[in-house]
mmCIF file of C-alpha atoms and ligand atoms in Angstrom:
data_model
loop_
_atom_site.group_PDB
_atom_site.id
_atom_site.type_symbol
_atom_site.label_atom_id
_atom_site.label_comp_id
_atom_site.label_asym_id
_atom_site.label_seq_id
_atom_site.Cartn_x
_atom_site.Cartn_y
_atom_site.Cartn_z
ATOM 1 C CA MET A 16 28.653 9.970 -18.506
ATOM 2 C CA ASN A 17 30.884 7.220 -17.110
ATOM 3 C CA ALA A 18 30.295 3.608 -18.135
ATOM 4 C CA GLU A 19 28.295 2.724 -15.036
ATOM 5 C CA VAL A 20 25.947 5.694 -15.393
ATOM 6 C CA GLN A 21 25.620 4.977 -19.100
ATOM 7 C CA ALA A 22 24.609 1.363 -18.357
ATOM 8 C CA MET A 23 22.028 2.521 -15.809
ATOM 9 C CA TYR A 24 20.719 5.194 -18.173
ATOM 10 C CA ASP A 25 20.370 2.588 -20.955
ATOM 11 C CA LYS A 26 18.510 0.219 -18.638
ATOM 12 C CA MET A 27 16.130 2.961 -17.463
ATOM 13 C CA ARG A 28 15.632 4.312 -20.962
ATOM 14 C CA ALA A 29 14.686 0.887 -22.292
ATOM 15 C CA LYS A 30 11.715 0.893 -19.922
ATOM 16 C CA LEU A 31 10.925 4.577 -19.525
ATOM 17 C CA GLU A 32 11.553 6.157 -22.903
ATOM 18 C CA LYS A 33 7.875 6.967 -23.383
ATOM 19 C CA VAL A 34 7.154 7.834 -19.763
ATOM 20 C CA VAL A 35 10.041 9.951 -18.397
ATOM 21 C CA PRO A 36 11.728 12.694 -20.465
ATOM 22 C CA ASP A 37 15.345 12.053 -21.337
ATOM 23 C CA VAL A 38 16.679 15.060 -19.424
ATOM 24 C CA GLU A 39 15.286 13.620 -16.194
ATOM 25 C CA LEU A 40 16.473 10.098 -16.965
ATOM 26 C CA ARG A 41 20.066 11.322 -17.259
ATOM 27 C CA ILE A 42 19.957 12.954 -13.823
ATOM 28 C CA LYS A 43 18.156 10.025 -12.204
ATOM 29 C CA ALA A 44 20.593 7.500 -13.681
ATOM 30 C CA GLU A 45 23.462 9.283 -11.884
ATOM 31 C CA ILE A 46 21.604 9.225 -8.582
ATOM 32 C CA ALA A 47 20.665 5.566 -9.076
ATOM 33 C CA VAL A 48 24.331 4.606 -9.536
ATOM 34 C CA GLU A 49 25.259 6.439 -6.319
ATOM 35 C CA ILE A 50 22.425 4.745 -4.421
ATOM 36 C CA ASN A 51 23.380 1.300 -5.712
ATOM 37 C CA ALA A 52 27.017 1.794 -4.655
ATOM 38 C CA LEU A 53 25.933 2.766 -1.144
ATOM 39 C CA LYS A 54 23.501 -0.114 -1.086
ATOM 40 C CA VAL A 55 26.378 -2.551 -1.557
ATOM 41 C CA GLU A 56 28.630 -0.712 0.902
ATOM 42 C CA ARG A 57 25.969 -0.823 3.620
ATOM 43 C CA ASN A 58 24.738 -4.339 2.792
ATOM 44 C CA ALA A 59 21.245 -2.934 2.243
ATOM 45 C CA VAL A 60 18.143 -4.080 0.430
ATOM 46 C CA ILE A 61 15.728 -1.573 -1.130
ATOM 47 C CA LEU A 62 12.031 -2.412 -1.202
ATOM 48 C CA GLY A 63 9.826 -0.287 -3.483
ATOM 49 C CA HIS A 64 6.041 -0.079 -3.391
ATOM 50 C CA ASN A 65 4.122 -0.090 -6.680
ATOM 51 C CA TYR A 66 3.283 3.613 -6.120
ATOM 52 C CA MET A 67 6.877 4.820 -6.425
ATOM 53 C CA GLU A 68 7.593 7.264 -9.252
ATOM 54 C CA PRO A 69 8.743 5.501 -12.446
ATOM 55 C CA ALA A 70 12.427 6.530 -12.395
ATOM 56 C CA LEU A 71 12.786 5.195 -8.844
ATOM 57 C CA PHE A 72 10.592 2.128 -9.455
ATOM 58 C CA TYR A 73 12.667 0.991 -12.436
ATOM 59 C CA SER A 74 16.155 1.652 -11.071
ATOM 60 C CA ILE A 75 17.033 1.088 -7.410
ATOM 61 C CA PRO A 76 14.655 -1.398 -5.711
ATOM 62 C CA ASP A 77 15.752 -5.005 -5.297
ATOM 63 C CA PHE A 78 12.084 -5.895 -5.001
ATOM 64 C CA VAL A 79 8.914 -4.066 -5.991
ATOM 65 C CA GLY A 80 5.360 -5.062 -5.185
ATOM 66 C CA ASP A 81 2.220 -4.560 -3.117
ATOM 67 C CA SER A 82 2.066 -4.431 0.677
ATOM 68 C CA LEU A 83 1.791 -8.192 1.099
ATOM 69 C CA ASP A 84 4.599 -8.960 -1.288
ATOM 70 C CA LEU A 85 6.924 -6.476 0.369
ATOM 71 C CA SER A 86 6.095 -7.757 3.879
ATOM 72 C CA ARG A 87 7.145 -11.204 2.674
ATOM 73 C CA LYS A 88 10.349 -9.854 1.148
ATOM 74 C CA ALA A 89 11.097 -7.966 4.373
ATOM 75 C CA ALA A 90 10.590 -11.156 6.361
ATOM 76 C CA GLN A 91 13.036 -13.066 4.146
ATOM 77 C CA THR A 92 15.943 -10.628 3.812
ATOM 78 C CA ASP A 93 19.379 -11.357 5.247
ATOM 79 C CA LYS A 94 20.715 -7.824 4.617
ATOM 80 C CA ASP A 95 21.752 -5.531 7.499
ATOM 81 C CA VAL A 96 19.748 -2.511 6.336
ATOM 82 C CA ILE A 97 16.261 -2.318 4.809
ATOM 83 C CA VAL A 98 15.432 0.896 2.961
ATOM 84 C CA PHE A 99 11.689 1.112 2.468
ATOM 85 C CA CYS A 100 10.556 3.236 -0.463
ATOM 86 C CA GLY A 101 6.962 3.346 0.664
ATOM 87 C CA VAL A 102 5.153 4.808 3.671
ATOM 88 C CA ARG A 103 5.758 4.594 7.388
ATOM 89 C CA PHE A 104 3.418 1.708 8.195
ATOM 90 C CA MET A 105 5.233 -0.403 5.581
ATOM 91 C CA ALA A 106 8.665 0.400 7.023
ATOM 92 C CA GLU A 107 7.319 -0.328 10.502
ATOM 93 C CA THR A 108 6.057 -3.711 9.315
ATOM 94 C CA ALA A 109 9.564 -4.483 8.039
ATOM 95 C CA LYS A 110 10.964 -3.519 11.460
ATOM 96 C CA LEU A 111 8.445 -5.723 13.274
ATOM 97 C CA LEU A 112 9.751 -8.706 11.344
ATOM 98 C CA ASN A 113 13.439 -7.711 11.570
ATOM 99 C CA PRO A 114 14.113 -6.297 15.037
ATOM 100 C CA THR A 115 17.895 -6.518 14.774
ATOM 101 C CA LYS A 116 18.171 -4.817 11.383
ATOM 102 C CA THR A 117 18.259 -1.101 10.603
ATOM 103 C CA VAL A 118 15.094 -0.039 8.776
ATOM 104 C CA LEU A 119 15.171 3.323 7.006
ATOM 105 C CA LEU A 120 12.268 5.357 5.593
ATOM 106 C CA PRO A 121 13.594 8.076 3.230
ATOM 107 C CA SER A 122 10.979 10.688 4.210
ATOM 108 C CA GLU A 123 9.673 11.644 7.633
ATOM 109 C CA LYS A 124 6.450 12.824 6.047
ATOM 110 C CA ALA A 125 5.357 9.527 4.511
ATOM 111 C CA GLY A 126 2.288 8.819 6.650
ATOM 112 C CA CYS A 127 -1.111 7.447 5.604
ATOM 113 C CA SER A 128 -4.643 8.708 6.312
ATOM 114 C CA LEU A 129 -5.818 5.184 7.135
ATOM 115 C CA ALA A 130 -3.031 4.605 9.655
ATOM 116 C CA ALA A 131 -3.855 7.990 11.222
ATOM 117 C CA SER A 132 -7.571 7.130 11.507
ATOM 118 C CA ILE A 133 -7.356 4.783 14.499
ATOM 119 C CA THR A 134 -5.486 4.491 17.801
ATOM 120 C CA ALA A 135 -4.615 1.536 20.012
ATOM 121 C CA GLN A 136 -7.155 2.865 22.558
ATOM 122 C CA ASP A 137 -9.869 2.775 19.862
ATOM 123 C CA VAL A 138 -9.113 -0.917 19.323
ATOM 124 C CA ARG A 139 -9.215 -1.611 23.072
ATOM 125 C CA ASP A 140 -12.599 0.166 23.243
ATOM 126 C CA LEU A 141 -13.931 -1.936 20.371
ATOM 127 C CA LYS A 142 -12.726 -5.123 22.040
ATOM 128 C CA ALA A 143 -14.482 -4.080 25.253
ATOM 129 C CA LEU A 144 -17.702 -3.467 23.301
ATOM 130 C CA PHE A 145 -17.487 -6.811 21.451
ATOM 131 C CA PRO A 146 -15.738 -9.182 23.887
ATOM 132 C CA GLY A 147 -14.190 -12.270 22.309
ATOM 133 C CA VAL A 148 -14.687 -11.069 18.713
ATOM 134 C CA PRO A 149 -11.406 -11.444 16.755
ATOM 135 C CA VAL A 150 -9.801 -8.304 15.352
ATOM 136 C CA VAL A 151 -8.508 -8.171 11.766
ATOM 137 C CA THR A 152 -6.382 -5.100 11.102
ATOM 138 C CA TYR A 153 -5.374 -3.809 7.693
ATOM 139 C CA VAL A 154 -1.585 -3.432 7.444
ATOM 140 C CA ASN A 155 -2.189 0.284 6.801
ATOM 141 C CA THR A 156 -2.002 0.913 10.577
ATOM 142 C CA TYR A 157 0.749 1.665 13.074
ATOM 143 C CA ALA A 158 2.427 -0.969 15.238
ATOM 144 C CA ASP A 159 0.514 -0.149 18.436
ATOM 145 C CA VAL A 160 -2.788 -0.815 16.610
ATOM 146 C CA LYS A 161 -1.447 -4.054 15.117
ATOM 147 C CA ALA A 162 -0.368 -5.042 18.648
ATOM 148 C CA GLU A 163 -4.005 -4.928 19.823
ATOM 149 C CA SER A 164 -5.133 -7.112 16.903
ATOM 150 C CA ASP A 165 -5.351 -10.853 16.321
ATOM 151 C CA ILE A 166 -4.230 -10.830 12.720
ATOM 152 C CA CYS A 167 -3.379 -8.391 9.937
ATOM 153 C CA CYS A 168 -4.496 -8.400 6.330
ATOM 154 C CA THR A 169 -3.801 -6.544 3.109
ATOM 155 C CA SER A 170 -6.189 -5.848 0.257
ATOM 156 C CA SER A 171 -4.928 -8.970 -1.513
ATOM 157 C CA ASN A 172 -5.673 -11.451 1.273
ATOM 158 C CA ALA A 173 -8.467 -9.790 3.300
ATOM 159 C CA MET A 174 -11.114 -12.393 2.508
ATOM 160 C CA ALA A 175 -8.772 -15.323 3.132
ATOM 161 C CA VAL A 176 -7.828 -13.793 6.496
ATOM 162 C CA VAL A 177 -11.467 -13.285 7.561
ATOM 163 C CA GLU A 178 -12.277 -16.831 6.407
ATOM 164 C CA SER A 179 -9.322 -18.259 8.354
ATOM 165 C CA LEU A 180 -10.766 -17.036 11.647
ATOM 166 C CA LYS A 181 -13.871 -19.240 11.339
ATOM 167 C CA SER A 182 -15.760 -16.815 13.554
ATOM 168 C CA ASP A 183 -19.427 -15.697 13.368
ATOM 169 C CA LYS A 184 -18.308 -12.098 13.815
ATOM 170 C CA VAL A 185 -15.090 -10.218 13.112
ATOM 171 C CA ILE A 186 -13.935 -6.697 13.847
ATOM 172 C CA PHE A 187 -12.305 -5.378 10.646
ATOM 173 C CA LEU A 188 -10.258 -2.168 10.954
ATOM 174 C CA PRO A 189 -9.820 0.637 10.032
ATOM 175 C CA ASP A 190 -10.817 1.080 6.358
ATOM 176 C CA GLU A 191 -14.555 1.648 6.027
ATOM 177 C CA TYR A 192 -14.510 0.924 2.304
ATOM 178 C CA LEU A 193 -12.181 -2.075 2.242
ATOM 179 C CA ALA A 194 -14.349 -3.595 4.998
ATOM 180 C CA ALA A 195 -17.561 -2.836 3.072
ATOM 181 C CA ASN A 196 -16.098 -4.350 -0.115
ATOM 182 C CA VAL A 197 -15.036 -7.488 1.775
ATOM 183 C CA ALA A 198 -18.457 -7.711 3.484
ATOM 184 C CA ARG A 199 -20.248 -7.478 0.151
ATOM 185 C CA GLU A 200 -17.998 -10.082 -1.495
ATOM 186 C CA MET A 201 -18.473 -12.481 1.413
ATOM 187 C CA GLY A 202 -22.213 -11.852 1.789
ATOM 188 C CA LYS A 203 -21.817 -10.449 5.317
ATOM 189 C CA LYS A 204 -23.590 -7.538 6.979
ATOM 190 C CA ILE A 205 -21.331 -4.854 8.445
ATOM 191 C CA ILE A 206 -22.048 -2.246 11.116
ATOM 192 C CA TYR A 207 -19.979 0.767 12.176
ATOM 193 C CA PRO A 208 -20.025 1.747 15.892
ATOM 194 C CA LYS A 209 -20.249 5.492 16.585
ATOM 195 C CA LYS A 210 -18.471 7.623 19.154
ATOM 196 C CA GLY A 211 -21.227 8.791 21.521
ATOM 197 C CA LYS A 212 -21.360 10.604 24.887
ATOM 198 C CA ASN A 213 -20.444 7.429 26.754
ATOM 199 C CA GLY A 214 -17.840 6.094 24.353
ATOM 200 C CA LEU A 215 -18.479 3.756 21.440
ATOM 201 C CA GLU A 216 -22.107 2.885 20.703
ATOM 202 C CA VAL A 217 -23.961 0.564 18.347
ATOM 203 C CA ASP A 218 -27.425 1.579 17.193
ATOM 204 C CA ASP A 219 -27.998 -1.412 14.909
ATOM 205 C CA THR A 220 -29.407 -4.324 16.884
ATOM 206 C CA GLY A 221 -30.073 -6.591 13.873
ATOM 207 C CA ASP A 222 -27.914 -9.510 12.842
ATOM 208 C CA TYR A 223 -24.438 -8.601 11.608
ATOM 209 C CA GLN A 224 -21.175 -10.437 11.035
ATOM 210 C CA MET A 225 -18.620 -7.632 10.619
ATOM 211 C CA ILE A 226 -17.828 -4.571 12.704
ATOM 212 C CA GLY A 227 -16.008 -1.802 10.868
ATOM 213 C CA TRP A 228 -14.424 1.602 11.506
ATOM 214 C CA ARG A 229 -14.809 4.841 9.570
ATOM 215 C CA GLY A 230 -11.200 5.276 8.380
ATOM 216 C CA ARG A 231 -10.684 6.239 4.750
ATOM 217 C CA CYS A 232 -7.845 6.448 2.269
ATOM 218 C CA GLU A 233 -7.705 10.126 1.356
ATOM 219 C CA VAL A 234 -6.814 9.159 -2.222
ATOM 220 C CA HIS A 235 -9.196 6.333 -3.094
ATOM 221 C CA GLU A 236 -12.215 7.896 -1.364
ATOM 222 C CA LYS A 237 -12.114 10.700 -3.944
ATOM 223 C CA PHE A 238 -12.898 8.542 -7.000
ATOM 224 C CA THR A 239 -16.597 8.548 -7.899
ATOM 225 C CA VAL A 240 -19.007 6.592 -10.081
ATOM 226 C CA ASN A 241 -19.448 9.802 -12.050
ATOM 227 C CA ASP A 242 -15.702 9.746 -12.868
ATOM 228 C CA ILE A 243 -16.134 6.244 -14.290
ATOM 229 C CA GLN A 244 -19.240 7.187 -16.277
ATOM 230 C CA THR A 245 -17.571 10.273 -17.699
ATOM 231 C CA VAL A 246 -14.503 8.323 -18.824
ATOM 232 C CA ARG A 247 -16.718 5.568 -20.261
ATOM 233 C CA ALA A 248 -18.668 8.164 -22.258
ATOM 234 C CA GLN A 249 -15.390 9.190 -23.889
ATOM 235 C CA PHE A 250 -13.857 5.672 -24.148
ATOM 236 C CA PRO A 251 -16.799 3.222 -24.311
ATOM 237 C CA GLU A 252 -14.640 0.078 -24.200
ATOM 238 C CA VAL A 253 -12.250 1.151 -21.444
ATOM 239 C CA ALA A 254 -11.537 -1.454 -18.733
ATOM 240 C CA VAL A 255 -11.894 0.234 -15.332
ATOM 241 C CA LEU A 256 -9.761 -1.044 -12.448
ATOM 242 C CA SER A 257 -10.139 0.150 -8.865
ATOM 243 C CA HIS A 258 -8.381 -0.530 -5.582
ATOM 244 C CA PRO A 259 -10.648 -1.950 -2.822
ATOM 245 C CA GLU A 260 -9.971 1.201 -0.758
ATOM 246 C CA CYS A 261 -12.433 2.865 -3.199
ATOM 247 C CA SER A 262 -16.100 3.043 -2.171
ATOM 248 C CA PRO A 263 -18.282 -0.043 -2.803
ATOM 249 C CA ASP A 264 -20.183 1.985 -5.434
ATOM 250 C CA VAL A 265 -16.947 2.630 -7.327
ATOM 251 C CA THR A 266 -15.707 -0.976 -7.078
ATOM 252 C CA ALA A 267 -19.143 -2.223 -8.219
ATOM 253 C CA ALA A 268 -19.023 0.110 -11.226
ATOM 254 C CA SER A 269 -15.502 -1.119 -12.145
ATOM 255 C CA ASP A 270 -14.613 -4.082 -14.322
ATOM 256 C CA PHE A 271 -12.054 -5.277 -11.783
ATOM 257 C CA SER A 272 -11.049 -4.448 -8.231
ATOM 258 C CA GLY A 273 -7.921 -5.711 -6.503
ATOM 259 C CA SER A 274 -4.651 -4.906 -4.779
ATOM 260 C CA THR A 275 -1.989 -2.951 -6.636
ATOM 261 C CA ASN A 276 -0.305 -6.220 -7.733
ATOM 262 C CA ALA A 277 -3.642 -7.668 -8.859
ATOM 263 C CA MET A 278 -4.352 -4.585 -11.004
ATOM 264 C CA ILE A 279 -0.892 -4.781 -12.595
ATOM 265 C CA LYS A 280 -1.511 -8.457 -13.431
ATOM 266 C CA PHE A 281 -4.965 -7.715 -14.826
ATOM 267 C CA VAL A 282 -3.600 -5.159 -17.320
ATOM 268 C CA LYS A 283 -0.730 -7.438 -18.326
ATOM 269 C CA GLU A 284 -3.039 -10.366 -19.033
ATOM 270 C CA SER A 285 -5.992 -8.675 -20.773
ATOM 271 C CA THR A 286 -6.584 -6.927 -24.066
ATOM 272 C CA ALA A 287 -8.861 -3.899 -23.584
ATOM 273 C CA PRO A 288 -8.353 -0.918 -25.919
ATOM 274 C CA GLN A 289 -7.776 1.351 -22.887
ATOM 275 C CA TYR A 290 -7.399 0.930 -19.121
ATOM 276 C CA LEU A 291 -8.425 3.364 -16.406
ATOM 277 C CA VAL A 292 -6.603 2.672 -13.133
ATOM 278 C CA LEU A 293 -8.295 4.240 -10.102
ATOM 279 C CA THR A 294 -5.380 4.390 -7.703
ATOM 280 C CA GLU A 295 -2.240 6.479 -7.131
ATOM 281 C CA CYS A 296 -1.359 7.877 -10.545
ATOM 282 C CA ALA A 297 2.337 6.893 -10.496
ATOM 283 C CA MET A 298 1.285 3.266 -10.719
ATOM 284 C CA GLY A 299 -0.386 4.019 -14.062
ATOM 285 C CA ASP A 300 2.989 5.275 -15.314
ATOM 286 C CA ASN A 301 4.716 2.129 -14.059
ATOM 287 C CA ILE A 302 2.170 -0.094 -15.811
ATOM 288 C CA ALA A 303 2.458 1.972 -18.997
ATOM 289 C CA ALA A 304 6.248 1.528 -18.918
ATOM 290 C CA ALA A 305 5.927 -2.251 -18.546
ATOM 291 C CA ASN A 306 3.223 -2.506 -21.255
ATOM 292 C CA PRO A 307 4.135 0.052 -23.933
ATOM 293 C CA GLU A 308 1.550 -1.381 -26.320
ATOM 294 C CA LYS A 309 -1.305 -0.665 -23.851
ATOM 295 C CA ASP A 310 -3.208 2.576 -23.584
ATOM 296 C CA MET A 311 -3.306 3.671 -19.935
ATOM 297 C CA LEU A 312 -5.691 6.353 -18.652
ATOM 298 C CA ARG A 313 -5.437 7.687 -15.118
ATOM 299 C CA LEU A 314 -6.989 10.448 -13.048
ATOM 300 C CA CYS A 315 -3.905 12.220 -11.771
ATOM 301 C CA MET A 316 -5.742 15.014 -9.992
ATOM 302 C CA VAL A 317 -5.870 12.552 -7.077
ATOM 303 C CA ARG A 318 -2.400 11.836 -5.661
ATOM 304 C CA CYS A 319 -1.088 10.227 -2.486
ATOM 305 C CA PRO A 320 0.749 13.056 -0.703
ATOM 306 C CA HIS A 321 2.601 10.502 1.423
ATOM 307 C CA MET A 322 3.973 8.133 -1.206
ATOM 308 C CA ASN A 323 4.958 11.178 -3.220
ATOM 309 C CA THR A 324 7.379 12.372 -0.548
ATOM 310 C CA ILE A 325 9.707 9.444 -1.330
ATOM 311 C CA THR A 326 12.233 10.577 -3.923
ATOM 312 C CA MET A 327 15.501 9.155 -5.211
ATOM 313 C CA GLU A 328 17.328 12.137 -3.689
ATOM 314 C CA ASP A 329 15.855 11.306 -0.259
ATOM 315 C CA THR A 330 16.666 7.635 -0.719
ATOM 316 C CA LEU A 331 20.294 8.551 -1.376
ATOM 317 C CA ASN A 332 20.339 10.694 1.751
ATOM 318 C CA ALA A 333 18.688 7.903 3.733
ATOM 319 C CA LEU A 334 21.648 5.647 2.988
ATOM 320 C CA LYS A 335 24.262 8.399 3.350
ATOM 321 C CA LEU A 336 22.954 9.849 6.595
ATOM 322 C CA ASN A 337 21.296 6.731 8.041
ATOM 323 C CA ARG A 338 17.863 8.328 8.200
ATOM 324 C CA TYR A 339 15.036 8.053 9.074
ATOM 325 C CA VAL A 340 15.509 5.123 11.423
ATOM 326 C CA ILE A 341 12.309 3.237 12.275
ATOM 327 C CA ASP A 342 12.050 1.986 15.846
ATOM 328 C CA VAL A 343 9.214 0.230 17.632
ATOM 329 C CA PRO A 344 9.195 -0.347 21.420
ATOM 330 C CA GLU A 345 9.924 -4.047 22.006
ATOM 331 C CA GLU A 346 6.757 -4.754 24.012
ATOM 332 C CA ILE A 347 4.612 -3.432 21.123
ATOM 333 C CA ARG A 348 6.815 -4.993 18.459
ATOM 334 C CA VAL A 349 6.461 -8.545 19.782
ATOM 335 C CA ARG A 350 2.639 -8.371 19.800
ATOM 336 C CA ALA A 351 2.372 -6.540 16.483
ATOM 337 C CA ALA A 352 4.804 -8.950 14.787
ATOM 338 C CA ARG A 353 2.570 -11.845 15.857
ATOM 339 C CA SER A 354 -0.388 -10.328 13.941
ATOM 340 C CA VAL A 355 1.733 -9.765 10.827
ATOM 341 C CA GLN A 356 3.328 -13.218 11.027
ATOM 342 C CA ARG A 357 -0.088 -14.888 11.324
ATOM 343 C CA MET A 358 -1.116 -13.078 8.139
ATOM 344 C CA ILE A 359 2.036 -14.112 6.272
ATOM 345 C CA GLU A 360 1.473 -17.743 7.270
ATOM 346 C CA ILE A 361 -1.958 -17.698 5.637
ATOM 347 C CA GLY A 362 -0.340 -16.963 2.279
HETATM 348 P P1 13P B 414 -1.559 -2.577 -1.803
HETATM 349 O O1 13P B 414 -1.504 -3.501 -0.640
HETATM 350 O O2 13P B 414 -2.596 -2.990 -2.800
HETATM 351 O O3 13P B 414 -0.212 -2.402 -2.400
HETATM 352 O O4 13P B 414 -2.068 -1.156 -1.297
HETATM 353 C C1 13P B 414 -1.386 -0.354 -0.398
HETATM 354 C C2 13P B 414 -1.933 1.004 -0.336
HETATM 355 O O5 13P B 414 -1.529 1.798 0.458
HETATM 356 C C3 13P B 414 -2.982 1.341 -1.265
HETATM 357 O O6 13P B 414 -3.341 2.656 -1.120
HETATM 358 FE FE1 SF4 B 415 -2.437 5.538 2.655
HETATM 359 FE FE2 SF4 B 415 -4.139 6.006 0.691
HETATM 360 FE FE3 SF4 B 415 -1.643 6.836 0.434
HETATM 361 FE FE4 SF4 B 415 -2.214 4.185 0.324
HETATM 362 S S1 SF4 B 415 -2.840 5.784 -1.118
HETATM 363 S S2 SF4 B 415 -0.563 5.148 1.508
HETATM 364 S S3 SF4 B 415 -3.907 4.075 1.828
HETATM 365 S S4 SF4 B 415 -3.142 7.562 1.973
#
């Protein structure tokens, strides 16, 4: 091991000794050194989502965080290249805010079931059905959907964004569960239009304040109240944390629900004997590494197949081979960037 690799290995080991076996750390430390050299050569910044595997999370990113955090970091960077260790909609958001920079996503397969659940035409149809009602779109969507929206949100600012619109009604897309969790927290009634013979239809004529869509996160929708009860039977004092992409029944049965950053903060600042984190399992490893004294439980039979396609090997190739370049047609980019920028301004 040369001195540089040794230094990287030592740094990674200090955090990951109890999480990643040594044999893997040695290999990953070598790759991390190569990536960091290329990062300097190409004047690049690496952004890493909280769901990245521990060896990647604790070695190469200049910034780690949740979707909102990373959008802010993308907006502020002065580097020429942004490598996004996350999924496509996140890399696209970085491109929206940085049209002149090269944005790279290390895997072509890093999609998202929520982003795939809605099209720009769906949003236009909703706007035709509810004229004048503002559209809030979760960042977990593609640029053409953001372009049809008034403002974006993430799970950490959704309520503040809805509040900021000061509107009797809002269209909130596309996550059925995030919308239902926000509606419950804000005391609003939500309806979900259906696709009928003549396009979108509403069969609820009562009073309502939110209009949702039936998109789901293929990971978070799988957690159930029964999972929580079963774990609580085994660990009666466990603190259960869930992401707001989980169903309202699951978030209600949890001790805390919040964005990935909010869950990380909750574990850091509290003193339960165990924690169960209902979200992508790699984040449980990352929290365990940062809080070695805490006992982390996680249900790893549910994984995000998209986040998991981002590896250190692919990140190295992304920088070496300049792939996969994210592009957004300018006419869409300008409108989509407006929705993201409005969100960032809210704070
Ligand atoms: P956060 O905004 O909480 O990081 O969530 C992003 C995501 O994709 C969760 O599944
Ligand atoms: Fe999308 Fe769910 Fe994966 Fe997050 S965890 S990227 S919402 S599929």
